[in-house]
Coordinates of N, CA and C in Angstrom, one line a residue:
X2 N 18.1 -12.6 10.3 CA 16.9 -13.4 10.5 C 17.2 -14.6 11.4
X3 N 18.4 -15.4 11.1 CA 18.6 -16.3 11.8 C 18.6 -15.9 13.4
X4 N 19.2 -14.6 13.9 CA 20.1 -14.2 15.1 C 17.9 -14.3 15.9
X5 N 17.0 -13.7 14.9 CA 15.7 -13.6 16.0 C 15.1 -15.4 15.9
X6 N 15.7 -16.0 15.0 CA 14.5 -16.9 14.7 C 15.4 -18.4 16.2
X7 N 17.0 -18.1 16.5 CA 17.5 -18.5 17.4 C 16.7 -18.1 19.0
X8 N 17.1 -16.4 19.2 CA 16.4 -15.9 20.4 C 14.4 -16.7 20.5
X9 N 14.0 -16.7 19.8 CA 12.6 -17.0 19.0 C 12.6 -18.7 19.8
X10 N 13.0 -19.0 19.9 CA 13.5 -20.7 19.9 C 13.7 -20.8 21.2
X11 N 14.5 -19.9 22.3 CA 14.6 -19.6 23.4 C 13.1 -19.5 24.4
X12 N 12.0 -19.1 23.6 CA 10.7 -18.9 24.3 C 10.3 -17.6 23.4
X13 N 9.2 -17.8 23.1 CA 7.7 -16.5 22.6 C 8.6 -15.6 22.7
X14 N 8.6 -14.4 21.8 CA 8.0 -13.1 22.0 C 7.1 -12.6 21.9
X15 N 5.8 -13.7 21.3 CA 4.3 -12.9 21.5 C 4.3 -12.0 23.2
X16 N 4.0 -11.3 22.9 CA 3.8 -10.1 24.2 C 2.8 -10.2 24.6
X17 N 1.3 -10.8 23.8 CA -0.3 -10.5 24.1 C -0.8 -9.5 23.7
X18 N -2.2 -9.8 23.8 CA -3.0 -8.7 22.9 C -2.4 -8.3 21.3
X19 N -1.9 -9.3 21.1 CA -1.8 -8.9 19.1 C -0.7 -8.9 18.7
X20 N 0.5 -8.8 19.9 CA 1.6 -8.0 19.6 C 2.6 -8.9 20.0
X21 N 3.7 -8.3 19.0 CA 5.3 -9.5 19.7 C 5.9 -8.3 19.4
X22 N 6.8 -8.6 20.3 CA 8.4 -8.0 20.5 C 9.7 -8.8 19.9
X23 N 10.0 -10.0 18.9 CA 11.2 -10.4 18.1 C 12.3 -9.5 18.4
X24 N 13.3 -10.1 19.0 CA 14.8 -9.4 19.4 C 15.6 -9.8 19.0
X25 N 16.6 -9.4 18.8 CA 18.3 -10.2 18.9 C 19.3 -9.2 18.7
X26 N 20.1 -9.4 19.6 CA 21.7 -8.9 19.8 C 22.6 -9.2 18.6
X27 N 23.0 -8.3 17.4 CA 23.8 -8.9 16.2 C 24.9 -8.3 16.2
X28 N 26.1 -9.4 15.7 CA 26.8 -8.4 15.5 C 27.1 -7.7 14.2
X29 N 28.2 -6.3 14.0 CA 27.8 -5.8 13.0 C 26.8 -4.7 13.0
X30 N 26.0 -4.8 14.0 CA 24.7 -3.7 13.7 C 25.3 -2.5 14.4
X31 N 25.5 -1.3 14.3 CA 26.3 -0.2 14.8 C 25.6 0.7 16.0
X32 N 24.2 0.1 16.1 CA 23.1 1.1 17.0 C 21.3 -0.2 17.3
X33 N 21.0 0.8 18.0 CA 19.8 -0.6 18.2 C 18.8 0.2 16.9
X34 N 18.2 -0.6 16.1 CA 17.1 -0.5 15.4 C 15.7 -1.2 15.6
X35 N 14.7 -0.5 15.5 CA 13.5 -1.0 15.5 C 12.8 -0.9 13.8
X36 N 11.7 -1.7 14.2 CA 11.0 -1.7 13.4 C 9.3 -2.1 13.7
X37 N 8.3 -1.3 12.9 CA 7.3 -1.6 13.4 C 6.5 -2.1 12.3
X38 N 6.0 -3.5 11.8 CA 4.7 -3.9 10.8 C 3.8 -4.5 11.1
X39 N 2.5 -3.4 11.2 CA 1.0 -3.9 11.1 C 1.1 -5.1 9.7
X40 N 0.6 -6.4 10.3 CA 0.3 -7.5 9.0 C -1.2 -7.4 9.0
X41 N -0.9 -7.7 7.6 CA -2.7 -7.8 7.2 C -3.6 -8.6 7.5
X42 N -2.8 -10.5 7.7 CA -3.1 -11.2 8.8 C -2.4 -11.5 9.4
X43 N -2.7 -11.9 10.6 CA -2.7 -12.2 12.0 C -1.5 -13.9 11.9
X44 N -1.1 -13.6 12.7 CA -0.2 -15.0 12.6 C -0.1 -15.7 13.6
X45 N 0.2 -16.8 14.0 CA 0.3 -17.4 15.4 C 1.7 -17.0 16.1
X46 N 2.1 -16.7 17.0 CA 3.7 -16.4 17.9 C 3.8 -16.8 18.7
X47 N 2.8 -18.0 19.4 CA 2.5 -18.5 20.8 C 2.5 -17.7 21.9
X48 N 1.8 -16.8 21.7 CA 2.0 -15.7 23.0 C 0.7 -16.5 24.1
X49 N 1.4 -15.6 25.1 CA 0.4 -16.1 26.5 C -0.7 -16.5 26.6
X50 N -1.5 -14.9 25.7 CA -2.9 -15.6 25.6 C -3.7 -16.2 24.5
X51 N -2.5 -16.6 23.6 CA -3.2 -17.3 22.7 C -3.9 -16.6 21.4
X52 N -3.4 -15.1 21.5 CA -4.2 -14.1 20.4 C -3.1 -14.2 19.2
X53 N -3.9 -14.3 18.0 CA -2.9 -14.4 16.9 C -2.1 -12.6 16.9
X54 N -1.1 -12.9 16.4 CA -0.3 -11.5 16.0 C -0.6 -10.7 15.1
X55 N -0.8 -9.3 15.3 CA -0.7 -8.3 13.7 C 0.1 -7.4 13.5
X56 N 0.5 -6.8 15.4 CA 1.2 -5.7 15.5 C 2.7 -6.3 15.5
X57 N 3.5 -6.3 15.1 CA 4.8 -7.0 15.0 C 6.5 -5.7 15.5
X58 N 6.8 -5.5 16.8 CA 7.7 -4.5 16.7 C 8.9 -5.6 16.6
X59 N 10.2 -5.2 15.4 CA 11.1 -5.9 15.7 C 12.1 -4.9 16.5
X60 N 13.1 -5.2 16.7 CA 14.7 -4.6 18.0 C 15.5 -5.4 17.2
X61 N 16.4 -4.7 16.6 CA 17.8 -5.5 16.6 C 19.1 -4.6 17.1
X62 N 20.0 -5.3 17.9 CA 21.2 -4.1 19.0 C 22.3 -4.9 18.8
X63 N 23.9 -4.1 18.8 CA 24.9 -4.7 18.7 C 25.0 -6.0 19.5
X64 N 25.9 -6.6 19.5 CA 25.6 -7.8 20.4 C 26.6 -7.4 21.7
X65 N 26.8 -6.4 21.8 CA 27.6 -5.8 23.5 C 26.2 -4.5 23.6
X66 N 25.6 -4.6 23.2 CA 24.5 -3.8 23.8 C 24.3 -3.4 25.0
X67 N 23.8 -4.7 25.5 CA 24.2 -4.6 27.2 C 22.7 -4.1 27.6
X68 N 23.0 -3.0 28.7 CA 21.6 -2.1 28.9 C 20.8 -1.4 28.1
X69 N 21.7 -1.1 27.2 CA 20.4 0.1 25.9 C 19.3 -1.2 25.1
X70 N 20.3 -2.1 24.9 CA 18.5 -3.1 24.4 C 17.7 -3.6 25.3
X71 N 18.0 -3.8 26.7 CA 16.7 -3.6 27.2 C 16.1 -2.7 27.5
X72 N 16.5 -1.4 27.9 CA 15.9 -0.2 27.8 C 15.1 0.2 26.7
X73 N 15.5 -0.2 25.2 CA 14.7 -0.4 24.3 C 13.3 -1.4 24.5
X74 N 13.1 -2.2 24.8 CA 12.2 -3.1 25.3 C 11.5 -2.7 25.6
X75 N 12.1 -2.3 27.4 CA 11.1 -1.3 28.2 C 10.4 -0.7 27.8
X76 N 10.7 0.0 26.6 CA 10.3 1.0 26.4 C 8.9 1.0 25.5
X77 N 9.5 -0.3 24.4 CA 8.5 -0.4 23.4 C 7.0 -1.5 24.3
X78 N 7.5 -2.3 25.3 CA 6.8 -3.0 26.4 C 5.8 -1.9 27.0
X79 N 6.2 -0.9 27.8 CA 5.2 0.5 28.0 C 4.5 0.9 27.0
X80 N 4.8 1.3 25.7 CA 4.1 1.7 24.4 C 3.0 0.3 24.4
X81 N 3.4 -0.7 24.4 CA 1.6 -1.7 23.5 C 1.5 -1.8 25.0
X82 N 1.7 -1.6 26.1 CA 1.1 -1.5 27.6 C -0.4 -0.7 27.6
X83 N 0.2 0.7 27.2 CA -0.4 1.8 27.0 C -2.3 1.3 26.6
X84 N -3.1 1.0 26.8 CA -4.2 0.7 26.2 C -4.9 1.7 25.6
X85 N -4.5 3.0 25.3 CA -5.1 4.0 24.4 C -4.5 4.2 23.2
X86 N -2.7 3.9 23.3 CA -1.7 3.7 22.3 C -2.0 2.6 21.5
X87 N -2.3 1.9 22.4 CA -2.4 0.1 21.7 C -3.6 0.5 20.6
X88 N -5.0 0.7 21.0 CA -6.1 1.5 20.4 C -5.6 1.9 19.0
X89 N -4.7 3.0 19.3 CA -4.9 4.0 18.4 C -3.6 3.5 17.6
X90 N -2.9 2.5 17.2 CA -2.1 1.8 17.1 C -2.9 0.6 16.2
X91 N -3.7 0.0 16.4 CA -4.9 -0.8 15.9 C -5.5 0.3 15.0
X92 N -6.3 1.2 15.4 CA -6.9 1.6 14.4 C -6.2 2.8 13.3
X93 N -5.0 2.6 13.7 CA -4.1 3.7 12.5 C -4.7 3.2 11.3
X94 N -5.0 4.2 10.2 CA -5.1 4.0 8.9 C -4.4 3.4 7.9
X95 N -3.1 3.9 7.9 CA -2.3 4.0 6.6 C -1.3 3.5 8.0
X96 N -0.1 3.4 7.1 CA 1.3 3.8 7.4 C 2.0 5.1 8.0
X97 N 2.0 6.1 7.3 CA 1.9 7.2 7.8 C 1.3 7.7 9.2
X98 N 0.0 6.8 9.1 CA -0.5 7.5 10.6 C -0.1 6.4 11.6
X99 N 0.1 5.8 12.0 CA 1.3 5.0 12.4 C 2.5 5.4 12.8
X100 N 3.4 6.0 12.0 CA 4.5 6.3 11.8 C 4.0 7.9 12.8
X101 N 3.5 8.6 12.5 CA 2.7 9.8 13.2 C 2.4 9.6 14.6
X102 N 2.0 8.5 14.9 CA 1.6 8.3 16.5 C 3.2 8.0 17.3
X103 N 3.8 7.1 16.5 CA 5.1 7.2 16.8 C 6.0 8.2 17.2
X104 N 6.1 8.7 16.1 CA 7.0 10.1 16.4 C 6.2 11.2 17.3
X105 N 5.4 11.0 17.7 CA 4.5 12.0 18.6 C 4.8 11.3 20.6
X106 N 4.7 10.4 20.0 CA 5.7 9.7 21.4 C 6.4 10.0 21.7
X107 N 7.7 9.6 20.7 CA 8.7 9.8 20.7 C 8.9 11.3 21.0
X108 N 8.4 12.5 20.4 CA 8.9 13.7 20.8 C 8.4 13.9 22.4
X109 N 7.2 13.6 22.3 CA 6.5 13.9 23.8 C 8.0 13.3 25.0
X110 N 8.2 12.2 24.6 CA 9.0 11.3 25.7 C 10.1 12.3 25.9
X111 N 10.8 12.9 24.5 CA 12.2 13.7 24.7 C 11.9 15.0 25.2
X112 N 10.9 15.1 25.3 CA 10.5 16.7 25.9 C 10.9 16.5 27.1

């Protein structure tokens, strides 16, 4: 927690439109991990435009990571890009369907 709330301190990761991207290079971590939590309210992240947060993706990557965390980024930066994803990302129901739109990405992408 400390390693994002440092990066965090460096400048926003509110991203806009609802969403932050929280990062950091740890060490110890053996692979990059994400994580994705819809909050029930909205929080301030000082993003660009000023929209409070709900969609929250965290990244955490060894700290020699190097290219693969930002490639991670990119990647999740394209995803809340997406304005049909973002959509359908907002209006997921549950967890599960969330978790569903995800991995339907995800497979599509490795196809």
């Amino acid at each position: 927690l400390e390693s994002l709330q440092e990066r965090e301190s460096l400048g926003s990761t509110g991203f806009g439109r609802g969403v932050a991207i929280p990062h950091a290079r740890i060490d110890g971590v053996p692979r990059p991990v994400a994580v994705l939590m819809r909050l029930d309210n909205a929080v301030d992240f000082a993003a660009a435009d000023g929209m409070p947060v709900d969609l929250v993706f965290g990244l955490l990557s060894p700290q020699n990571a190097g290219a693969s965390h930002l490639h991670a980024l990119a990647a999740i930066s394209r995803l809340v890009r997406d304005e049909a994803m973002h959509q359908a990302m907002a209006d997921a129901s549950d967890p599960e369907a969330l978790y569903a739109l995800l991995t339907n990405v995800s497979d599509r992408d490795a196809a």
